Coordinates of C-alpha atoms in Angstrom, one line a residue:
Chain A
X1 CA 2.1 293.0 147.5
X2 CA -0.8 292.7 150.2
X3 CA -3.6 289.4 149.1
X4 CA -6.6 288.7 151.1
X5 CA -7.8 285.1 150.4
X6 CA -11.7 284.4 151.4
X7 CA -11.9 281.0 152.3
X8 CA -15.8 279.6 152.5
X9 CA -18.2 276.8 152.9
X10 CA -18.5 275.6 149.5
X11 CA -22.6 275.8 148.7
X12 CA -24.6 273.3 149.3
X13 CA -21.5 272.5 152.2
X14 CA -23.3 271.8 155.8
X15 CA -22.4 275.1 158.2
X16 CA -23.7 274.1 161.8
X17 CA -21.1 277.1 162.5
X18 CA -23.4 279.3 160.5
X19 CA -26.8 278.3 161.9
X20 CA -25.5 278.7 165.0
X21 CA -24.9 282.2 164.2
X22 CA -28.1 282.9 162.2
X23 CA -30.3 281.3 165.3
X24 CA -28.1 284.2 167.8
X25 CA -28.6 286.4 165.2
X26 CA -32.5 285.8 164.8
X27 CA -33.0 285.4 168.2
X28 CA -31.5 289.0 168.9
X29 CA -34.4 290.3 166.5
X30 CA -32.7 290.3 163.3
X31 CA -34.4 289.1 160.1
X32 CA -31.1 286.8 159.2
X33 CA -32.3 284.0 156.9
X34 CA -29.0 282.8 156.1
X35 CA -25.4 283.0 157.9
X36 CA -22.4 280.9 156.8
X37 CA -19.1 281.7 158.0
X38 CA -15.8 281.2 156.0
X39 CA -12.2 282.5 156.7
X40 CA -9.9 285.5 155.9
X41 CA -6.2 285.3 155.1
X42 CA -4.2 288.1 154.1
X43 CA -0.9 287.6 152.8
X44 CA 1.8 289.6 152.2
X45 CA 3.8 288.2 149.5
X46 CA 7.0 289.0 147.6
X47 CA 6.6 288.7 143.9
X48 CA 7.4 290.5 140.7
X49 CA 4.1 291.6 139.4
X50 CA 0.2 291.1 140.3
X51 CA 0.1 288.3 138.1
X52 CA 3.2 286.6 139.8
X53 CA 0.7 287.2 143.0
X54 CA -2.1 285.7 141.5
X55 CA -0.8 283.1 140.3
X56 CA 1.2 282.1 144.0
X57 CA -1.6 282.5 146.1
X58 CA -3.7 280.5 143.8
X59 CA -1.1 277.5 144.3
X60 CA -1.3 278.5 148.2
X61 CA -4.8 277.7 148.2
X62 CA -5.1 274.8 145.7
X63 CA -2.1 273.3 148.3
X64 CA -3.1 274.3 151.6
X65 CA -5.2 277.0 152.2
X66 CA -8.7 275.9 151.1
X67 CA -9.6 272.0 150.8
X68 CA -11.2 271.6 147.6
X69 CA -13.8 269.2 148.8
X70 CA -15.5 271.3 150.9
X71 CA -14.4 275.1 150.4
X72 CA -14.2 277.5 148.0
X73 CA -11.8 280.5 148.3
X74 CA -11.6 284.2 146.6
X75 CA -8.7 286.3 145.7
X76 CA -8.5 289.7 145.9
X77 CA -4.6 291.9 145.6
X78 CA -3.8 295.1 146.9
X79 CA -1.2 297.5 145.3
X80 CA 1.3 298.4 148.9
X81 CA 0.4 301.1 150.4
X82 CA -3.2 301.1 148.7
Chain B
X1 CA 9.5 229.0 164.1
X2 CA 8.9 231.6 166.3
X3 CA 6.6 234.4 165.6
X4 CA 9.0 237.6 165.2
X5 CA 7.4 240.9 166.4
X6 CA 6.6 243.0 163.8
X7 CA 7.9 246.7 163.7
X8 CA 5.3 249.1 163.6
X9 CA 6.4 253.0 163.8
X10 CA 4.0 255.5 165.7
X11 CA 4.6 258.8 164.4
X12 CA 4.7 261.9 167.0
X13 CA 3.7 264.9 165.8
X14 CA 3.9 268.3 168.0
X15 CA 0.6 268.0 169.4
X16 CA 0.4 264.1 169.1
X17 CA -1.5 263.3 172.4
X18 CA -2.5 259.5 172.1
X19 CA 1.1 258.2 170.7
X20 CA 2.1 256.9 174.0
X21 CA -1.4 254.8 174.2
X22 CA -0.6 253.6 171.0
X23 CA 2.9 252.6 171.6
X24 CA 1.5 250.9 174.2
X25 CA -1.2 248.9 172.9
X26 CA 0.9 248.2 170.0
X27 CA 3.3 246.9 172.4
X28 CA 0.5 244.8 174.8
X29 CA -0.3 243.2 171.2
X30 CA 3.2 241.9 170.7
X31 CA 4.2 244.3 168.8
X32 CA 7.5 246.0 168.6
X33 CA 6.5 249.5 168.8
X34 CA 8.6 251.9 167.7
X35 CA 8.8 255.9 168.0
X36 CA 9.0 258.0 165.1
X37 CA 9.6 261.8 165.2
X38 CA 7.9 264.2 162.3
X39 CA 10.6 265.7 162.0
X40 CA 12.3 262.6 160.7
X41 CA 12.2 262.4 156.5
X42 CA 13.4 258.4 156.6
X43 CA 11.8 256.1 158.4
X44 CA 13.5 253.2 159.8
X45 CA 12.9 249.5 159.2
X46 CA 9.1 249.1 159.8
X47 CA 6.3 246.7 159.1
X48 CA 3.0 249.2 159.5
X49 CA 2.7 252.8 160.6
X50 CA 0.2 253.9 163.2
X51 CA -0.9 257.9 163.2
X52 CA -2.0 258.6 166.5
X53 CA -4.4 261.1 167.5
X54 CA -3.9 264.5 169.0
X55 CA -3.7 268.1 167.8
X56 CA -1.4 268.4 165.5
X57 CA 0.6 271.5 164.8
X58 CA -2.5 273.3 167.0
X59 CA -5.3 271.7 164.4
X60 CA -4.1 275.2 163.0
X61 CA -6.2 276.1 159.5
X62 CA -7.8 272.5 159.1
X63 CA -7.1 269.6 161.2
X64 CA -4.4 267.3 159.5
X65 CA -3.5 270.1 157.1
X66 CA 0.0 271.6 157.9
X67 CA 0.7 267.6 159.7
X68 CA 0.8 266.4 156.3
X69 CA 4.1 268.4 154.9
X70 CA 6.0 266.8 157.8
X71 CA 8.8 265.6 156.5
X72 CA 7.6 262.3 158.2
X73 CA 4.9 262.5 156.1
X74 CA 6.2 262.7 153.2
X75 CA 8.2 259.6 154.0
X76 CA 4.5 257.8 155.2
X77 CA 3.3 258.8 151.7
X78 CA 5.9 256.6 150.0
X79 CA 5.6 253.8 152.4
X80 CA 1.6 254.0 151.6
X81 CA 2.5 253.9 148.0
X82 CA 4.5 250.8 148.1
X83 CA 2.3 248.7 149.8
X84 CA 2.8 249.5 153.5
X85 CA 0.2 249.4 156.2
X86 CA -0.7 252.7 157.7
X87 CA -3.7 252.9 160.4
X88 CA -4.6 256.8 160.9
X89 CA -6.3 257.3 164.3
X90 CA -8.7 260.6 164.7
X91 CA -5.9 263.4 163.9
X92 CA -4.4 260.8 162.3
X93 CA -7.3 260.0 160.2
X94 CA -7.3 263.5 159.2
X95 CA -4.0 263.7 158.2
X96 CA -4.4 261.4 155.9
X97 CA -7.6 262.6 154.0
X98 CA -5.4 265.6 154.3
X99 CA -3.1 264.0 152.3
X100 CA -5.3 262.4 149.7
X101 CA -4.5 259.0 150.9
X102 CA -7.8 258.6 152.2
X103 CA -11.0 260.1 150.6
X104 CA -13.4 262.6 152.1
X105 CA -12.5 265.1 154.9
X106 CA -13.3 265.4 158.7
X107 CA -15.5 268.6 159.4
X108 CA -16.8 270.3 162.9
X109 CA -19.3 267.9 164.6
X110 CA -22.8 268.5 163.2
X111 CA -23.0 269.6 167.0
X112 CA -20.5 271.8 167.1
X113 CA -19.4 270.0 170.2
X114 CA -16.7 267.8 172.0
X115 CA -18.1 264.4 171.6
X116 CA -16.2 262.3 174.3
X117 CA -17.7 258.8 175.0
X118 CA -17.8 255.0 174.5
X119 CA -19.4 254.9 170.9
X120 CA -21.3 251.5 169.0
X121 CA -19.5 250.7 165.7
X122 CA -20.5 248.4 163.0
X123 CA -17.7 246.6 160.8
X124 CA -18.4 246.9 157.6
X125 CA -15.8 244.7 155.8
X126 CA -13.7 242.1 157.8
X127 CA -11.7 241.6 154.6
X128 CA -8.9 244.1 155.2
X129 CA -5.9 243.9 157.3
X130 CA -7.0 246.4 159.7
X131 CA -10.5 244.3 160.3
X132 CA -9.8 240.7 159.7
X133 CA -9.8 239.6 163.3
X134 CA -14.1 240.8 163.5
X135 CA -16.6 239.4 161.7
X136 CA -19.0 241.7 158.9
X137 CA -21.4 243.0 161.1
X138 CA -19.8 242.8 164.1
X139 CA -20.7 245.8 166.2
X140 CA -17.6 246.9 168.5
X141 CA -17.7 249.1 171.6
X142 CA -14.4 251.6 171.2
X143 CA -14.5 255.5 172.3
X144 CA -14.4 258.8 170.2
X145 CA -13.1 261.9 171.6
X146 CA -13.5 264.5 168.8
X147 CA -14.4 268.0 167.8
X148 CA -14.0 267.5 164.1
X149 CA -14.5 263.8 163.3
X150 CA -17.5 264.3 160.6
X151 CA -16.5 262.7 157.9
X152 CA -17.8 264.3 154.8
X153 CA -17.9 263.4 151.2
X154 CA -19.7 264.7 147.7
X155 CA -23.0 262.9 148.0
X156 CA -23.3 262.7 144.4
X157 CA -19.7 260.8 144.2
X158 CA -20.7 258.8 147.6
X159 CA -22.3 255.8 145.7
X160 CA -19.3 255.1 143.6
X161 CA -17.4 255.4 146.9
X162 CA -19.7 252.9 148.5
X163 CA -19.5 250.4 145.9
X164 CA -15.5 250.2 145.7
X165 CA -15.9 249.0 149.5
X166 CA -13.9 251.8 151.0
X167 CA -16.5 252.0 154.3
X168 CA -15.2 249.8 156.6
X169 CA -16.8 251.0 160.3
X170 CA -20.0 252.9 160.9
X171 CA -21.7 254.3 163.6
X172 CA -24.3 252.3 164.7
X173 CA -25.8 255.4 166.9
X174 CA -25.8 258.8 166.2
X175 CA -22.6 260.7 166.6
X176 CA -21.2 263.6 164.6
X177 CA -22.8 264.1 161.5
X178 CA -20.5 262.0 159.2
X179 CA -22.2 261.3 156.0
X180 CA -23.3 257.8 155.7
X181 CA -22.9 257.7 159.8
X182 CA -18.6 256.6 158.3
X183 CA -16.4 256.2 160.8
X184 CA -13.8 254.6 158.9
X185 CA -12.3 254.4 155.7
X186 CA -10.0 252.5 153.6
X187 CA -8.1 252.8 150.3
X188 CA -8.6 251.7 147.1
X189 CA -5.6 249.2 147.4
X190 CA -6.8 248.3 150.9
X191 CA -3.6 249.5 152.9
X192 CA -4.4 252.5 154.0
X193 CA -7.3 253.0 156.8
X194 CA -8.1 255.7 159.1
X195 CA -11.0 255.9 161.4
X196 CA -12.6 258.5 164.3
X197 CA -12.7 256.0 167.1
X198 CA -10.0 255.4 169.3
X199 CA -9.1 251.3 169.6
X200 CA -5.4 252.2 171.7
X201 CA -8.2 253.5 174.5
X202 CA -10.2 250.4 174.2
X203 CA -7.5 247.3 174.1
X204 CA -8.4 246.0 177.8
X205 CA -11.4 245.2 179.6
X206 CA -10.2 247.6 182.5
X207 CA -10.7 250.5 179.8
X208 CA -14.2 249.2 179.7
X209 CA -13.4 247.6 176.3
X210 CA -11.2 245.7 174.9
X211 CA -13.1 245.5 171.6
X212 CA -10.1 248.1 169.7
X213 CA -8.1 245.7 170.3
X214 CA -9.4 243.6 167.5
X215 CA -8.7 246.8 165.1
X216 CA -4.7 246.5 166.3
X217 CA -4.2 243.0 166.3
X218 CA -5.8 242.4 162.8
X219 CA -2.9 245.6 162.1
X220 CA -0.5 243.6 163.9
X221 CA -1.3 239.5 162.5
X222 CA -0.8 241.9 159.2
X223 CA 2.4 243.3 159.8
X224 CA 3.8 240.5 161.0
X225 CA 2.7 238.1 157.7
X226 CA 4.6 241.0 155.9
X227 CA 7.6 241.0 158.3
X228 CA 7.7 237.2 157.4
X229 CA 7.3 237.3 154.0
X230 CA 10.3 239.7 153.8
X231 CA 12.6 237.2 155.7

């Protein structure tokens, strides 16, 4: 089964990445009055049902994927095929 | 008696760029400096552990963050937990806040860029066996050469932080955005440190400093009172 894991700055979090972005953004005309920027993962994971995912990729990200300190992270499954 | 030369084990990761320097300070210091491969899940006889810096594993993900299921570092965590000395040097450093061994976590600069250059540090604590060679307030001259050395920690938990002593150097000019201006921290039991600055680079006055060398041989005077009091 396919996961996608959003990783982001958690709020409040400092994203000089992010300002960057909004300044380019601004400065190209746009009215951006916030950008932060996070990080996709998708996964493609062997398990026996969604809740086997779930509960997988939530250990990924509590071990590895996300720092807790700092980032925050969404999970979202896809059926195969979907 | 003769002074013996303590063992202290730099670990090589793939990326690892500064393990030779350290081996080689170590060494200048009267050290025995020994090798140690990641791959490695026993370490051998050792009196203190050195992580160097580098680019471990690519920085891939976070820096530190695949580096610390090496199975190197899972033998570093049980030397940490028993008492031994383990200095973490920029990746290193991150490695082991990584870990949890360290609080706090390195970020991007504020800048976003490479920040390579000589850098003012003030000691915080001269009390711990990576600093006991300096004096509080002693303001050393070692380099940084780092994309993602700001050190970052919950502000609303940084007080509680501050007062168990863990901040040992801080920048005494702007740098790269670490809360607090930290640019090194130690454990709770006082045998674990890692900091941003590099003190293999700074260990002779040819370097333009020799003020890191301070940071090693207060490692090394502390590894070998250990080596002795095992003998």
């Amino acid at each position: 089964m396919k996961a996608t894991v959003v990783v982001r700055p958690k709020q409040g979090i400092l994203d000089p990445q992010g300002e960057a972005v909004q300044g380019s953004l601004r400065h190209l005309g746009f009215a951006v009055d916030a950008a932060r920027i996070g990080r996709v993962v998708d996964l493609d994971v062997e398990a026996a049902d969604a809740a086997d995912v779930r509960a997988q990729v939530e250990r990924m990200c509590e071990q590895l994927l996300a720092n807790p300190l700092i980032e925050s992270y969404e999970i979202d499954l896809q059926e195969n095929g979907a | 008696m003769t002074s013996p030369q303590p063992r202290i084990g730099v670990v090589t990761f793939p990326g690892s760029q500064d393990d030779r320097d350290a081996l080689w300070a170590l060494a200048a210091l009267d050290a025995e400096a020994v090798p140690v491969w990641h791959a490695d899940d026993e370490l051998p006889d050792l009196d203190a552990i050195v992580l160097p810096g580098g680019f471990s594993y690519g920085d891939y993900l976070r820096c530190g963050a695949i580096a610390r299921f090496s199975p190197a570092m899972a033998a570093v965590a049980g030397f940490a937990a028993d008492g031994g000395l383990v200095l973490g040097i920029c990746n290193g450093f991150q490695i082991l806040c990584e870990a949890g061994l360290l609080p706090g976590v390195l970020r991007p600069n504020q800048s976003l860029a490479f920040i390579c250059r000589d850098v003012r540090v003030r000691v915080e604590r001269s009390d711990t066996p990576f600093t006991a060679r300096c004096e509080p307030g002693q303001e050393l001259v070692i380099p940084v050469k780092h994309g993602e050395g700001s050190w970052f920690y919950p502000e609303q938990a940084l007080p509680e932080l501050e007062a168990s002593g863990a901040v040992v150097l801080r920048y005494a000019e702007p740098c790269n955005g670490s809360v607090a201006d930290v640019a090194g921290v130690v454990n709770a039991a006082g045998n674990v440190m890692g900091l941003m600055p590099h003190p293999e680079h700074a260990v002779d006055p040819l370097l333009g400093s020799a003020d890191g060398a301070l940071l090693l041989a207060s490692l090394v005077d502390a590894a070998r009172d250990r080596a002795l009091a095992v003998v």
